[in-house]
Coordinates of C-alpha atoms in Angstrom, one line a residue:
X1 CA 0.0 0.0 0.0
X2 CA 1.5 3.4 -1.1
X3 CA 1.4 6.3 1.3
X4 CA -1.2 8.2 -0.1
X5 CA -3.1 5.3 0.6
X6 CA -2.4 4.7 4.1
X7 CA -3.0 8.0 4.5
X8 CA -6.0 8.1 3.1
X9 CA -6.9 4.9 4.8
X10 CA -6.0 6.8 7.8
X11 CA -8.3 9.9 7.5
X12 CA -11.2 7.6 6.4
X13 CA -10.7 6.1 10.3
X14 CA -10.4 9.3 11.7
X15 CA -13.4 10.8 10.6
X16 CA -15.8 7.7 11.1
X17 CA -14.0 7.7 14.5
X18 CA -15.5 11.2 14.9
X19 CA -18.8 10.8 13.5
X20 CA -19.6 8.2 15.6
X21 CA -18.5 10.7 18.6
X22 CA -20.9 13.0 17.4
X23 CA -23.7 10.4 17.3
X24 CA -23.0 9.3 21.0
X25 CA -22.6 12.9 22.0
X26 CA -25.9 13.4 20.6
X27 CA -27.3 10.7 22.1
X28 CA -26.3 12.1 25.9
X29 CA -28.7 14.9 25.5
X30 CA -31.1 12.5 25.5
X31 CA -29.8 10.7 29.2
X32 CA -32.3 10.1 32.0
X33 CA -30.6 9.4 35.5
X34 CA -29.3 5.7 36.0
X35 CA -28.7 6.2 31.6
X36 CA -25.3 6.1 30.3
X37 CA -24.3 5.6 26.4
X38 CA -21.7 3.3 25.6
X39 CA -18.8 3.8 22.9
X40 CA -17.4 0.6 21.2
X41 CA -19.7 -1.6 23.2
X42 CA -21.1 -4.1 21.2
X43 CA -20.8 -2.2 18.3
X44 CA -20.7 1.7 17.7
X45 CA -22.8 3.3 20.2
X46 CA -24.6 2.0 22.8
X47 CA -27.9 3.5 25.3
X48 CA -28.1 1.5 28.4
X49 CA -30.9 1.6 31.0
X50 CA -31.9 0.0 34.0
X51 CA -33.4 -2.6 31.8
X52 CA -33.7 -3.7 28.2
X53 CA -36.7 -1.6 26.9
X54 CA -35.1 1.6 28.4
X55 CA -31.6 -0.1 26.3
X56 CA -30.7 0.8 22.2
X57 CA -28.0 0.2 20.4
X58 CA -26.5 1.7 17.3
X59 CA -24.6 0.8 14.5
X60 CA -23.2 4.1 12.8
X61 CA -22.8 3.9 9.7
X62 CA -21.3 6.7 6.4
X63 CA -21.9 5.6 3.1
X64 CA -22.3 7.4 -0.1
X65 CA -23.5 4.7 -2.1
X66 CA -27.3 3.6 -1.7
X67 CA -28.9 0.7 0.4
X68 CA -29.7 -1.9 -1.6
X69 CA -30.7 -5.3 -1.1
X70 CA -27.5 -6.8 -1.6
X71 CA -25.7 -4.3 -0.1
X72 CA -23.1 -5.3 3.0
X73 CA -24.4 -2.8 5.3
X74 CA -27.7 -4.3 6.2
X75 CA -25.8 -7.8 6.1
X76 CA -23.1 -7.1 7.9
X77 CA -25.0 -4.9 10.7
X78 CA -27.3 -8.0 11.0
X79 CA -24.3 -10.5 11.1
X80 CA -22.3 -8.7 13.9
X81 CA -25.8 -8.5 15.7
X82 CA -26.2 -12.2 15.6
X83 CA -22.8 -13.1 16.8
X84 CA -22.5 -14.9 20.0
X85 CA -20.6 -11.8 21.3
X86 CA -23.2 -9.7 21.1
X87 CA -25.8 -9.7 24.3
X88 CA -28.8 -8.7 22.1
X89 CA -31.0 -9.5 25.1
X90 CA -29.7 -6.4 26.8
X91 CA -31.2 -3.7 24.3
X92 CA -34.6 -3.4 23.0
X93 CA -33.8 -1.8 20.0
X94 CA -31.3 -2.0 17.5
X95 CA -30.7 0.6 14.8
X96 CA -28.6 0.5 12.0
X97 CA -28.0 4.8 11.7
X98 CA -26.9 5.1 7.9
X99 CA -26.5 7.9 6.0
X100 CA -27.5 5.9 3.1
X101 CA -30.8 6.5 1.1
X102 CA -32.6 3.3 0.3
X103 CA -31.8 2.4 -3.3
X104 CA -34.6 2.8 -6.1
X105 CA -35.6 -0.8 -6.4
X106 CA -34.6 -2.5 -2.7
X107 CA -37.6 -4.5 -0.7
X108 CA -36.1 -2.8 1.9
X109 CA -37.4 0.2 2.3
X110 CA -41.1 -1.0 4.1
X111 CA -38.8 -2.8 7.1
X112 CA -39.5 -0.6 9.8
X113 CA -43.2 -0.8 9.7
X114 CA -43.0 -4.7 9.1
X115 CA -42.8 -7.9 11.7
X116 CA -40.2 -9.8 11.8
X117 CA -42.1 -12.7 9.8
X118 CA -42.3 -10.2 6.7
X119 CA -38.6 -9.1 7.6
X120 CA -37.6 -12.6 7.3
X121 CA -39.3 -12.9 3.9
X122 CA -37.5 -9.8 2.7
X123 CA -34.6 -11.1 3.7
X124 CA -35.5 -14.9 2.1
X125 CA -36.4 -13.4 -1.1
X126 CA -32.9 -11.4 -1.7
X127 CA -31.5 -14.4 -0.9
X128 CA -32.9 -16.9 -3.1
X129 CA -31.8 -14.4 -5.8
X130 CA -28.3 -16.1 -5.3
X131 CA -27.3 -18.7 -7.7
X132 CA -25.7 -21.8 -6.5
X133 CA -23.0 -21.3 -8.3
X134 CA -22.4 -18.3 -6.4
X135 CA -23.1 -19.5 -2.8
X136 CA -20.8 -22.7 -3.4
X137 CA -17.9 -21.0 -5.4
X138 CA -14.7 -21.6 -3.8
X139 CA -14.2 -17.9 -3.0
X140 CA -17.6 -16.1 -2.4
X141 CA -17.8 -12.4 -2.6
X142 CA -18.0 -10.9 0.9
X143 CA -21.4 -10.0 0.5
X144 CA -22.3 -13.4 0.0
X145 CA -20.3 -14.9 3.0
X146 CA -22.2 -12.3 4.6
X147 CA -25.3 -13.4 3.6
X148 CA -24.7 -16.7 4.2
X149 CA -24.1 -16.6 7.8
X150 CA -27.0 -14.5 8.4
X151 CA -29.3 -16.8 6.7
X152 CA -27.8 -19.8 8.5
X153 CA -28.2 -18.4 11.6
X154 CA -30.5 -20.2 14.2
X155 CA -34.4 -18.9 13.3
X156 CA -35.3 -18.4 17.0
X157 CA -32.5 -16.0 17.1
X158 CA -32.6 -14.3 13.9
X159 CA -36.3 -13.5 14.3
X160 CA -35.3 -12.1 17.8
X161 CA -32.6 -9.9 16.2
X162 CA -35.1 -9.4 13.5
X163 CA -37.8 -7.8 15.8
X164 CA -35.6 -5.3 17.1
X165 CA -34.2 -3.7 14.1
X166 CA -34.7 -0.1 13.2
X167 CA -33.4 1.2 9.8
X168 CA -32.1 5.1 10.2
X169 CA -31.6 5.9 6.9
X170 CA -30.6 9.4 5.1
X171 CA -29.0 10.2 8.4
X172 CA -27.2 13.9 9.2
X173 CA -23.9 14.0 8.1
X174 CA -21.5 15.3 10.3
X175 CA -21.7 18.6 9.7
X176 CA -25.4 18.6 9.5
X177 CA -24.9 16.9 12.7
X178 CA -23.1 19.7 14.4
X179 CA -25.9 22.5 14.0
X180 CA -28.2 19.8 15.2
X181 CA -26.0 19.9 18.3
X182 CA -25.2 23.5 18.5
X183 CA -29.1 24.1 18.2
X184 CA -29.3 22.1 21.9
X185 CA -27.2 24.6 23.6
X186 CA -29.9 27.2 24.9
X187 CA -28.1 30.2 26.9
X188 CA -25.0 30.4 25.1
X189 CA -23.6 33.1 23.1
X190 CA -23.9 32.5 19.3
X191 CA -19.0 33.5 19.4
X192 CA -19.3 30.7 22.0
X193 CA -21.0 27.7 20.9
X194 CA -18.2 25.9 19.0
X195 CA -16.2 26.7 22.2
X196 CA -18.7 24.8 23.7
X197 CA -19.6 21.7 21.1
X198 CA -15.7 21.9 21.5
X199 CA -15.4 21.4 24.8
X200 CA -18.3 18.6 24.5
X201 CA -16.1 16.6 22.1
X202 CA -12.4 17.1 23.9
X203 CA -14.6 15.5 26.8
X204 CA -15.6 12.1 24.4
X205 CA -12.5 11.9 23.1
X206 CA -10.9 11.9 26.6
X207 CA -12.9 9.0 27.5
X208 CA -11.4 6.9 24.8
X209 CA -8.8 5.3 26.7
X210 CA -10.1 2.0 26.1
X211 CA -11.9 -0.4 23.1
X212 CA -14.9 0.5 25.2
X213 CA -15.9 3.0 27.3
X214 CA -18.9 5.1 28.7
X215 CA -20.3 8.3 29.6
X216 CA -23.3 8.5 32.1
X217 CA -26.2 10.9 33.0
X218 CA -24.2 12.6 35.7
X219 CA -21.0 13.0 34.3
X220 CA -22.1 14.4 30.9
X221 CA -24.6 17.0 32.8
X222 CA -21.8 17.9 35.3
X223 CA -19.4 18.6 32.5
X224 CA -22.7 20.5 30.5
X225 CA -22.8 23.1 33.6
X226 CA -19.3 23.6 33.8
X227 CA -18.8 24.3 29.9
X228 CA -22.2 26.9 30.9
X229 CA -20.4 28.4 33.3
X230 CA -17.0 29.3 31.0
X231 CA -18.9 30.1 28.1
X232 CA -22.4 31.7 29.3
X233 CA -22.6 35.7 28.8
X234 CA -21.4 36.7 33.0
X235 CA -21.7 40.2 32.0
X236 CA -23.8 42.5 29.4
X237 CA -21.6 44.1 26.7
X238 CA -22.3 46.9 24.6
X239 CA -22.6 46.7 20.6
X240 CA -20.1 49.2 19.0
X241 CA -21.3 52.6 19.1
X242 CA -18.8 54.7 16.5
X243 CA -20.2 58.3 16.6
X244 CA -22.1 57.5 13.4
X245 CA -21.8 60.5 11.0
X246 CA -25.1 61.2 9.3
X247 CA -25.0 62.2 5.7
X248 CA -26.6 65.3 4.1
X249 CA -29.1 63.4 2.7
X250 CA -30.1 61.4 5.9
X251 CA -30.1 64.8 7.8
X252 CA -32.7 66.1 5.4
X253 CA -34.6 63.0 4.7
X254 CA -35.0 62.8 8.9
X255 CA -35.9 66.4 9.3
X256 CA -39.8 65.8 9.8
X257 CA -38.9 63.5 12.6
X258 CA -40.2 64.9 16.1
X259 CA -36.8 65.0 17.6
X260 CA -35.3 67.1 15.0
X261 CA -38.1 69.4 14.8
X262 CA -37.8 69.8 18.6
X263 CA -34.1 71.3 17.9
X264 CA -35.3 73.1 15.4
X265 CA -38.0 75.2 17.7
X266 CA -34.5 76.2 19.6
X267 CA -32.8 77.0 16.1
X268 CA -29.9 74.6 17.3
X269 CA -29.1 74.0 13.8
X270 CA -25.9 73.0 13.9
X271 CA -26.4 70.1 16.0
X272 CA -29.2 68.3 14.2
X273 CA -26.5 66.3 12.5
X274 CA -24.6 64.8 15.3
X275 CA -28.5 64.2 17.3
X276 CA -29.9 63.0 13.5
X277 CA -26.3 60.5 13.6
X278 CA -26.7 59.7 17.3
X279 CA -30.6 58.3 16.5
X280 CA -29.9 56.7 13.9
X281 CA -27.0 54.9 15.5
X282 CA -29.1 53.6 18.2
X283 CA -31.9 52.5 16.1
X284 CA -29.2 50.3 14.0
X285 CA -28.1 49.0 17.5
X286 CA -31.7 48.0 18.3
X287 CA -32.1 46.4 14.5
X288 CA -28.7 43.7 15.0
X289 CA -28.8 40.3 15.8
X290 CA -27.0 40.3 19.0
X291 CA -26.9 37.5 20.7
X292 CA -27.9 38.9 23.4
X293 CA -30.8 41.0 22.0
X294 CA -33.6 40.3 24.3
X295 CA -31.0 41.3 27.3
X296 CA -30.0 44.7 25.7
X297 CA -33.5 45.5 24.5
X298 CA -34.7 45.5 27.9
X299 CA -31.9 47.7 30.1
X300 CA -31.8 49.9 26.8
X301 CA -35.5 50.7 28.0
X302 CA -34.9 50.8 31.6
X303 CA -31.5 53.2 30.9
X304 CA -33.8 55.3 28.9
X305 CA -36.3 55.7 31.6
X306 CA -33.7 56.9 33.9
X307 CA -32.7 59.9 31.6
X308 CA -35.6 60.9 31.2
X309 CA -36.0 61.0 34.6
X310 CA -32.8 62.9 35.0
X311 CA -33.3 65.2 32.1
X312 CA -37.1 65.7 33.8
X313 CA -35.3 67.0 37.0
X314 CA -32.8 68.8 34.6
X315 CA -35.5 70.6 32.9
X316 CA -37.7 71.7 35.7
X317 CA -34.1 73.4 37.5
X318 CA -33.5 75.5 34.2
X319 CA -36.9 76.5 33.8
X320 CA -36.1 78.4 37.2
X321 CA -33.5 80.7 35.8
X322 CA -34.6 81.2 32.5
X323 CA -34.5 84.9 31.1
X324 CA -33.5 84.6 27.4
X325 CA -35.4 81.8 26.2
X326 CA -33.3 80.5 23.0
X327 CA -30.1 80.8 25.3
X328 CA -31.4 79.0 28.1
X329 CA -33.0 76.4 26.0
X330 CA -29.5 76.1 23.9
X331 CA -27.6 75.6 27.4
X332 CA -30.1 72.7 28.4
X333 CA -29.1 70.9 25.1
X334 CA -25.4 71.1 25.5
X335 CA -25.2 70.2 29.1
X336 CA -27.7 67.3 28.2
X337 CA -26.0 66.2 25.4
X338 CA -22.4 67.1 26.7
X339 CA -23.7 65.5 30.5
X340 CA -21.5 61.9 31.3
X341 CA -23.5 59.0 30.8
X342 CA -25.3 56.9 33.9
X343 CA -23.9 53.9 34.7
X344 CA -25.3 50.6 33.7
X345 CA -24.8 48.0 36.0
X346 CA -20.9 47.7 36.9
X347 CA -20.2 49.4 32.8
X348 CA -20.3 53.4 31.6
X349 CA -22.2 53.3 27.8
X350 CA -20.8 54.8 25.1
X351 CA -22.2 58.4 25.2
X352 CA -23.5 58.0 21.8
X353 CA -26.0 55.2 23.0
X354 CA -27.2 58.0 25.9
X355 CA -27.6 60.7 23.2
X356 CA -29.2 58.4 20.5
X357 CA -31.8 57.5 23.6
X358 CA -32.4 61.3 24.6
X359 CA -32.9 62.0 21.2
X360 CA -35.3 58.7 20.9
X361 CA -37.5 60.1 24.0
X362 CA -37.7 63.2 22.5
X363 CA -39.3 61.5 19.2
X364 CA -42.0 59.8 21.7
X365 CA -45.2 62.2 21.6
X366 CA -46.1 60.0 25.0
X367 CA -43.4 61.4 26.6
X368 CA -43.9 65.0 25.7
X369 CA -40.5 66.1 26.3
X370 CA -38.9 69.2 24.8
X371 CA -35.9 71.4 25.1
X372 CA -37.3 74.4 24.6
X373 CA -38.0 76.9 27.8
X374 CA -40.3 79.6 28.6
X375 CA -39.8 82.8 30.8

């Protein structure tokens, strides 16, 4: 063998090695207490309960080619199942997980709604297709050795085998497999989750010390909190605010909105720009996927209601002193504007977040806020 062929050989290994890791891992989401899936027992993956109906195992299985009647997967799935090695009375159900399709023509496809007398007449009737020329040749195919020592097998136990068996076909592929995973992992930020399925994995794979080995209920769910705890947002973070310069045409195009016509009644021209940039800055904010959307949404509303309460107070002090109206109004827009921002929990926001949200409250008729000041 060249190689190129071992290696090829060996990366063929390595990623059924993983896919079945992926279907095991998948399979521990599913863990009740007392549960534990088995790797390499018996086969590929294995679900084991306190008893046989609570008990699966799972034959993993990535093929490009189609299931077909004469196929070796089915065959050779049956024939490992059959072997005196394997405690079938231990599961309830066995399932062959393929990502095979069945083939156009097989008499397989009706199995899993079949007993295990019309399974056995599938399986005569593929059989009898064989010539004897083929099943005595001197060196049979493998798919007929296979075949042979499944139909030769003792009938009580190949109808026992038979009753159990669950065809999986057109299964995920791995990466399909992955998002089916990722999708599982409620809580987590969306930069985080392959940290996370990660972590998940390097957990598996450190298990595989041995030809068998097994992960239980506990263990996977303890090492499920911990990965939460690394990984889970701890603290709120603020999406980038820039100091967003609005254009010419976005100044004009906003210049029926409330807030802007509220400057305007001070004739504060020159800052309808930066307050026009500000709002539209924020509103882009509230429009982004964040992964933590839901979380930002709702202290965005809460911060908001405390400057309006501040500018409230604000407001009512100025209207104490005012003499020249345009002046003092002018002055309560710059110190508002130019004022630090409240905190936010342990965090300072940018201060074009607390303008942008002035300038929002100003656009709320509810609110009836305005900048402008009477003698």
């Amino acid at each position: 063998m060249s190689g190129g062929q071992t290696k090829n050989a060996a990366l063929t290994t390595a990623l059924a090695f993983h896919y079945q890791m992926l279907i095991g891992l998948d399979k521990c989401f599913s863990l009740d207490e007392g549960q534990a899936v088995y790797f390499e027992k018996d086969g590929d993956v294995s679900l084991l309960g306190e008893n046989a109906e609570q008990s699966s195992q799972t034959e993993v299985k990535d093929y490009a080619s189609p299931l077909t009647d004469h196929h070796e997967n089915l065959w050779k799935t049956l024939k490992n199942w059959l072997s005196p090695e394997f405690e079938h009375g231990q599961y309830g159900v066995l399932v062959l997980h393929t990502t095979q399709a069945f083939g156009a023509k097989t008499r397989l496809k009706n199995w899993n709604t079949q007993t295990a007398d019309q399974r056995l007449e599938v399986l005569n009737d593929i059989y009898r297709e064989r010539i004897e020329g083929q099943l005595n040749a001197e060196k049979p195919s493998g798919i007929i050795k296979l075949q042979k020592a499944v139909m030769a097998a003792k009938l009580p136990l190949l109808m026992n085998v038979l009753e159990k068996v669950t065809l999986f076909t057109e299964a995920d592929d791995a990466q399909t497999l992955e998002k089916h995973i990722l999708a599982r992992l409620a809580g987590i930020p969306k930069s985080n989750l392959r940290s996370y399925l990660g972590g998940l994995i390097g957990f598996v794979y450190a298990q595989a010390g041995q030809l068998s080995w097994s992960i239980n209920c506990k263990d996977f769910y303890a090492k499920c909190e911990e990965l939460t705890s690394q990984l889970c947002k701890k603290e709120f973070t603020f999406p980038p605010f820039t100091g967003y310069e609005a254009s010419e045409l976005e100044v004009e195009s906003h210049q029926d909105k409330l807030f802007v016509q509220k400057i305007t009644e001070i004739a504060h021209h020159d800052m309808i720009a930066d307050a026009v940039g500000n709002w539209i800055e924020l509103q882009n904010s509230l429009l982004e996927q964040l992964d933590e959307y839901p979380l930002y949404a709702d202290k965005t509303k809460s911060y908001q209601d405390k400057l309006v309460k501040r500018f409230k107070l604000a407001y009512s002090s100025a209207q104490l002193e005012v003499v020249d109206s345009l002046k003092s109004s002018k002055l309560l827009y710059n110190n508002t504007i130019a004022e630090q921002p409240l905190n936010l929990s342990n965090d300072t926001p940018p201060i074009e977040y607390k303008n942008g949200l002035i300038h929002d409250a100003m656009d709320d008729e509810e609110r009836n806020l305005k900048w402008r000041m009477e003698p």
